[in-house]
Amino acid sequence: MKSKFEYSIKRHITFCSYEKLWITLTALMVISVFWMIRGSTAELLIDTKITRFLFWSDENGDKTLYNIAISYFAAYVFYILQVYIPECKKTRRALETTALDAYNLVNQTMLFLFVWDKLTEKTSDGAIIRIKCQKFYFISKLYSDIAHEADIGELKKIASRVKDDYERIIENPYFSMVDENIYTLLRGTNIAEEIKNLLVLTLSANQASKTSATIFETYSPDEVELIKAKMMLIKVLYGFNDVGSFEETTDEQAIQKWEDYKKLTNAIIAENLDFFRNLPEGYSETVK
């Protein structure tokens, strides 16, 4: 599925740990600047009762706070140059090198949850009652001119793509240098494993539907909502456009485009069957 890959990485002051620390240290820096001005022996530029009360001090008075403020200023400059700027660069580098895989992860994870929701009939407390349909067509809200087919078989393929995208992110050598909060977001729980568990439950529910079994598979609705929340947060962190939005369709023209596309693809494969049968091992990894 093609997608409009765009991203815009910004400073995430309310999320990244190094940004939160920067806010705290900068607030203390404002206080230290006040004491540096107050302890200075320079003449007041604006001499009023208010400025004299706030910023004037006896040049022979106690200069302890003034000296502490000077020391803090030097430490703050050192922190900015030696810690904050390198952390900014490392996190941005990590996000830039994993952006495409993260984009695909969000897209495929949200697609899996969308297809899973459409295929299954569930109770509000997390029991999968049955598979309510075997196949349906959907469109991406970014690409509404062509439909795509979804069924249990496609759900398996989507789960496999989620696993591949997730592993490429966490195995990226730059990812280990990302801010600890972003690292925890993706490594705190294995998103691919959570999707796999939902897939296994769905396959079991599908088998139960075929055999009229009275055994219902259960899942945690809260965990599903947490996966969605993580995807939304990843979208914000990377500055993605509206990726991961889908809706069911009955548009005959869009569906026909999909059917024509399948016929063309199958024809190309049939014409080049010997080529596809003898591709070198690992070739598929180079075209993902």
XYZ file of C-alpha atoms in Angstrom:
288
model
C 0.000 0.000 0.000
C 1.514 3.283 -1.073
C 1.577 6.168 1.359
C 2.465 9.834 1.373
C 5.545 9.623 3.547
C 6.045 12.988 5.187
C 7.375 13.879 8.605
C 8.338 16.951 10.573
C 10.377 16.305 13.708
C 10.158 19.084 16.293
C 11.246 19.635 19.863
C 9.055 17.558 22.149
C 9.441 19.587 25.317
C 6.607 17.903 27.204
C 7.731 14.343 26.385
C 11.507 13.940 26.087
C 13.340 13.596 29.383
C 16.237 15.850 28.359
C 13.759 18.583 27.391
C 12.014 18.333 30.765
C 15.385 18.637 32.490
C 16.206 21.644 30.302
C 12.982 23.361 31.420
C 13.868 22.844 35.087
C 17.445 24.022 34.705
C 16.384 27.030 32.621
C 13.882 28.065 35.292
C 16.700 27.954 37.842
C 18.833 29.920 35.388
C 16.263 32.720 35.371
C 16.527 32.881 39.158
C 20.315 32.889 39.024
C 20.294 35.735 36.487
C 18.162 37.724 38.909
C 20.724 37.249 41.704
C 23.583 38.033 39.315
C 21.957 41.368 38.446
C 21.076 42.079 42.057
C 24.596 41.326 43.261
C 26.289 43.359 40.543
C 27.996 46.644 41.447
C 27.026 48.245 38.129
C 24.752 51.277 38.213
C 21.041 50.775 37.614
C 20.012 51.687 34.066
C 16.571 52.684 35.329
C 16.694 54.074 38.838
C 13.233 53.860 40.420
C 11.910 52.673 43.760
C 10.864 49.359 42.218
C 14.144 48.655 40.377
C 16.137 49.766 43.435
C 14.090 47.393 45.625
C 14.502 44.476 43.200
C 18.021 44.878 41.859
C 20.090 47.083 44.134
C 22.278 45.618 46.873
C 24.999 46.955 49.096
C 28.342 46.395 47.421
C 29.784 45.559 50.819
C 26.946 43.161 51.688
C 26.869 39.365 51.647
C 27.646 38.113 48.120
C 27.023 34.392 48.708
C 23.945 34.170 46.454
C 25.702 36.265 43.814
C 28.670 33.893 43.747
C 26.380 30.859 43.616
C 24.492 32.439 40.699
C 27.748 33.057 38.808
C 28.784 29.439 39.348
C 25.384 28.186 38.253
C 25.548 30.299 35.089
C 28.876 28.714 34.162
C 27.497 25.225 34.895
C 24.386 25.941 32.819
C 26.448 26.992 29.807
C 28.542 23.831 30.197
C 25.344 21.740 30.392
C 23.923 23.292 27.212
C 27.109 22.722 25.225
C 28.125 19.335 26.594
C 24.818 17.618 27.404
C 21.700 19.273 26.010
C 22.835 19.953 22.435
C 24.376 16.455 21.991
C 21.168 14.869 23.376
C 19.081 16.906 20.935
C 21.263 15.821 18.030
C 21.259 12.132 19.015
C 17.497 11.976 19.442
C 16.840 13.823 16.201
C 19.277 11.550 14.376
C 17.545 8.481 15.829
C 14.126 9.750 14.779
C 15.288 10.678 11.285
C 16.885 7.289 10.611
C 13.824 5.373 11.872
C 11.165 7.689 10.414
C 10.184 5.520 7.440
C 9.970 2.356 9.529
C 8.012 4.174 12.234
C 5.629 5.517 9.583
C 5.053 2.015 8.263
C 4.676 0.672 11.810
C 1.905 3.153 12.577
C 0.203 2.512 9.245
C 0.309 -1.272 9.510
C -0.598 -1.396 13.207
C -3.618 0.857 12.729
C -4.564 -1.154 9.627
C -4.375 -4.393 11.611
C -6.612 -2.994 14.359
C -9.051 -1.646 11.779
C -9.317 -4.967 9.904
C -9.425 -6.929 13.154
C -12.278 -4.782 14.427
C -14.265 -5.187 11.196
C -13.798 -8.966 11.028
C -14.694 -9.757 14.637
C -17.812 -9.391 16.731
C -16.834 -8.607 20.316
C -18.384 -7.890 23.687
C -17.620 -4.688 25.556
C -15.618 -6.583 28.192
C -13.278 -8.220 25.651
C -14.712 -11.520 24.406
C -14.525 -12.393 20.703
C -17.907 -13.975 19.981
C -17.431 -14.827 16.326
C -15.967 -13.806 12.995
C -18.791 -11.683 11.600
C -17.549 -11.477 8.000
C -15.021 -13.358 5.885
C -14.068 -10.516 3.560
C -14.657 -6.817 3.031
C -13.134 -3.922 1.093
C -11.625 -0.782 2.558
C -9.878 2.384 1.489
C -7.190 4.486 3.049
C -8.477 7.985 3.739
C -5.330 9.304 2.053
C -5.963 7.212 -1.058
C -9.685 6.850 -1.629
C -9.540 6.053 -5.357
C -8.587 2.381 -4.994
C -9.988 -0.179 -2.573
C -8.132 -3.018 -0.844
C -9.383 -6.433 0.149
C -9.239 -7.653 3.742
C -9.799 -11.110 5.216
C -8.159 -13.445 7.718
C -5.334 -14.160 5.295
C -4.616 -10.448 4.877
C -4.710 -10.012 8.659
C -1.839 -12.508 8.928
C 0.182 -10.584 6.340
C -0.411 -7.282 8.127
C 0.760 -8.766 11.438
C 3.925 -9.982 9.703
C 4.569 -6.495 8.315
C 4.078 -4.976 11.780
C 6.722 -7.371 13.123
C 9.180 -6.480 10.349
C 8.693 -2.718 10.798
C 8.990 -2.919 14.586
C 12.165 -5.002 14.471
C 13.809 -2.653 11.987
C 13.241 0.239 14.389
C 14.569 -1.397 17.536
C 17.507 -2.972 15.694
C 18.544 0.350 14.155
C 21.937 1.241 15.746
C 20.864 4.868 16.210
C 17.693 3.925 18.078
C 19.634 3.011 21.229
C 20.753 6.672 21.433
C 17.234 8.113 21.362
C 15.763 9.884 24.402
C 14.901 7.416 27.151
C 11.172 8.235 27.109
C 10.905 7.525 23.376
C 12.984 4.381 23.880
C 10.607 3.195 26.607
C 7.582 3.998 24.440
C 8.709 1.471 21.837
C 10.680 -1.004 23.940
C 8.605 -0.942 27.130
C 6.194 -3.376 25.508
C 6.689 -5.354 22.325
C 4.064 -3.908 19.965
C 4.637 -6.660 17.400
C 4.085 -9.313 20.062
C 0.848 -7.658 21.180
C -0.412 -7.652 17.585
C 0.621 -11.293 17.210
C -1.380 -12.212 20.312
C -4.480 -10.524 18.884
C -3.938 -12.413 15.625
C -3.723 -15.777 17.417
C -6.934 -15.046 19.322
C -8.656 -14.111 16.051
C -7.511 -17.293 14.318
C -8.794 -19.291 17.259
C -12.119 -17.417 17.151
C -12.324 -18.118 13.420
C -11.861 -21.817 14.096
C -14.539 -21.665 16.795
C -16.916 -20.029 14.315
C -16.369 -22.835 11.816
C -16.923 -25.590 14.380
C -19.767 -23.929 16.333
C -17.651 -24.113 19.474
C -18.924 -22.436 22.632
C -15.442 -21.367 23.738
C -14.832 -17.617 23.395
C -11.394 -16.027 23.231
C -10.823 -12.988 25.429
C -8.552 -9.966 25.153
C -8.013 -6.717 27.047
C -9.854 -3.741 25.490
C -7.621 -1.447 27.554
C -4.502 -2.923 25.947
C -5.974 -2.378 22.472
C -6.686 1.256 23.345
C -3.151 1.580 24.701
C -1.723 0.364 21.377
C -3.802 3.005 19.569
C -2.613 5.687 22.013
C 1.017 4.689 21.369
C 0.493 4.965 17.627
C -0.999 8.440 18.027
C 1.959 9.493 20.166
C 4.435 8.154 17.620
C 2.633 10.188 14.946
C 3.125 13.318 17.058
C 6.787 12.579 17.838
C 7.676 12.098 14.183
C 5.269 14.741 12.869
C 3.559 12.341 10.474
C 0.604 13.351 8.355
C -2.742 11.586 8.758
C -1.405 8.067 8.324
C -3.319 5.066 9.629
C -6.888 6.153 8.796
C -9.118 3.648 7.020
C -12.784 3.052 6.300
C -14.885 0.286 4.782
C -16.133 0.881 1.249
C -18.679 -0.480 -1.207
C -17.596 1.855 -4.007
C -17.781 -0.389 -7.083
C -15.316 1.704 -9.063
C -12.678 1.614 -6.312
C -13.251 -2.132 -5.832
C -12.918 -2.780 -9.564
C -9.579 -0.954 -9.607
C -8.407 -3.322 -6.894
C -9.601 -6.389 -8.788
C -7.906 -5.146 -11.969
C -4.712 -4.537 -9.998
C -4.813 -8.120 -8.633
C -5.314 -9.545 -12.125
C -2.381 -7.526 -13.458
C -0.145 -8.599 -10.562
C -1.071 -12.267 -10.971
C -0.403 -12.043 -14.722
C 3.056 -10.552 -14.148
C 3.886 -13.284 -11.624
C 2.647 -16.014 -14.003
C 4.737 -14.627 -16.846
C 7.865 -14.488 -14.680
C 7.323 -17.567 -12.528
C 10.835 -18.974 -13.094
C 12.332 -15.635 -12.088
C 10.379 -15.464 -8.807
C 11.087 -19.113 -7.993
C 14.852 -18.629 -8.276
C 15.403 -15.314 -6.525
C 18.450 -15.306 -4.216
C 17.852 -15.863 -0.527
C 17.120 -12.603 1.287
C 16.090 -10.763 -1.885
C 12.718 -9.797 -0.423
C 14.472 -7.906 2.384
C 16.010 -5.513 -0.155
C 12.683 -4.388 -1.606
C 10.716 -3.721 1.597
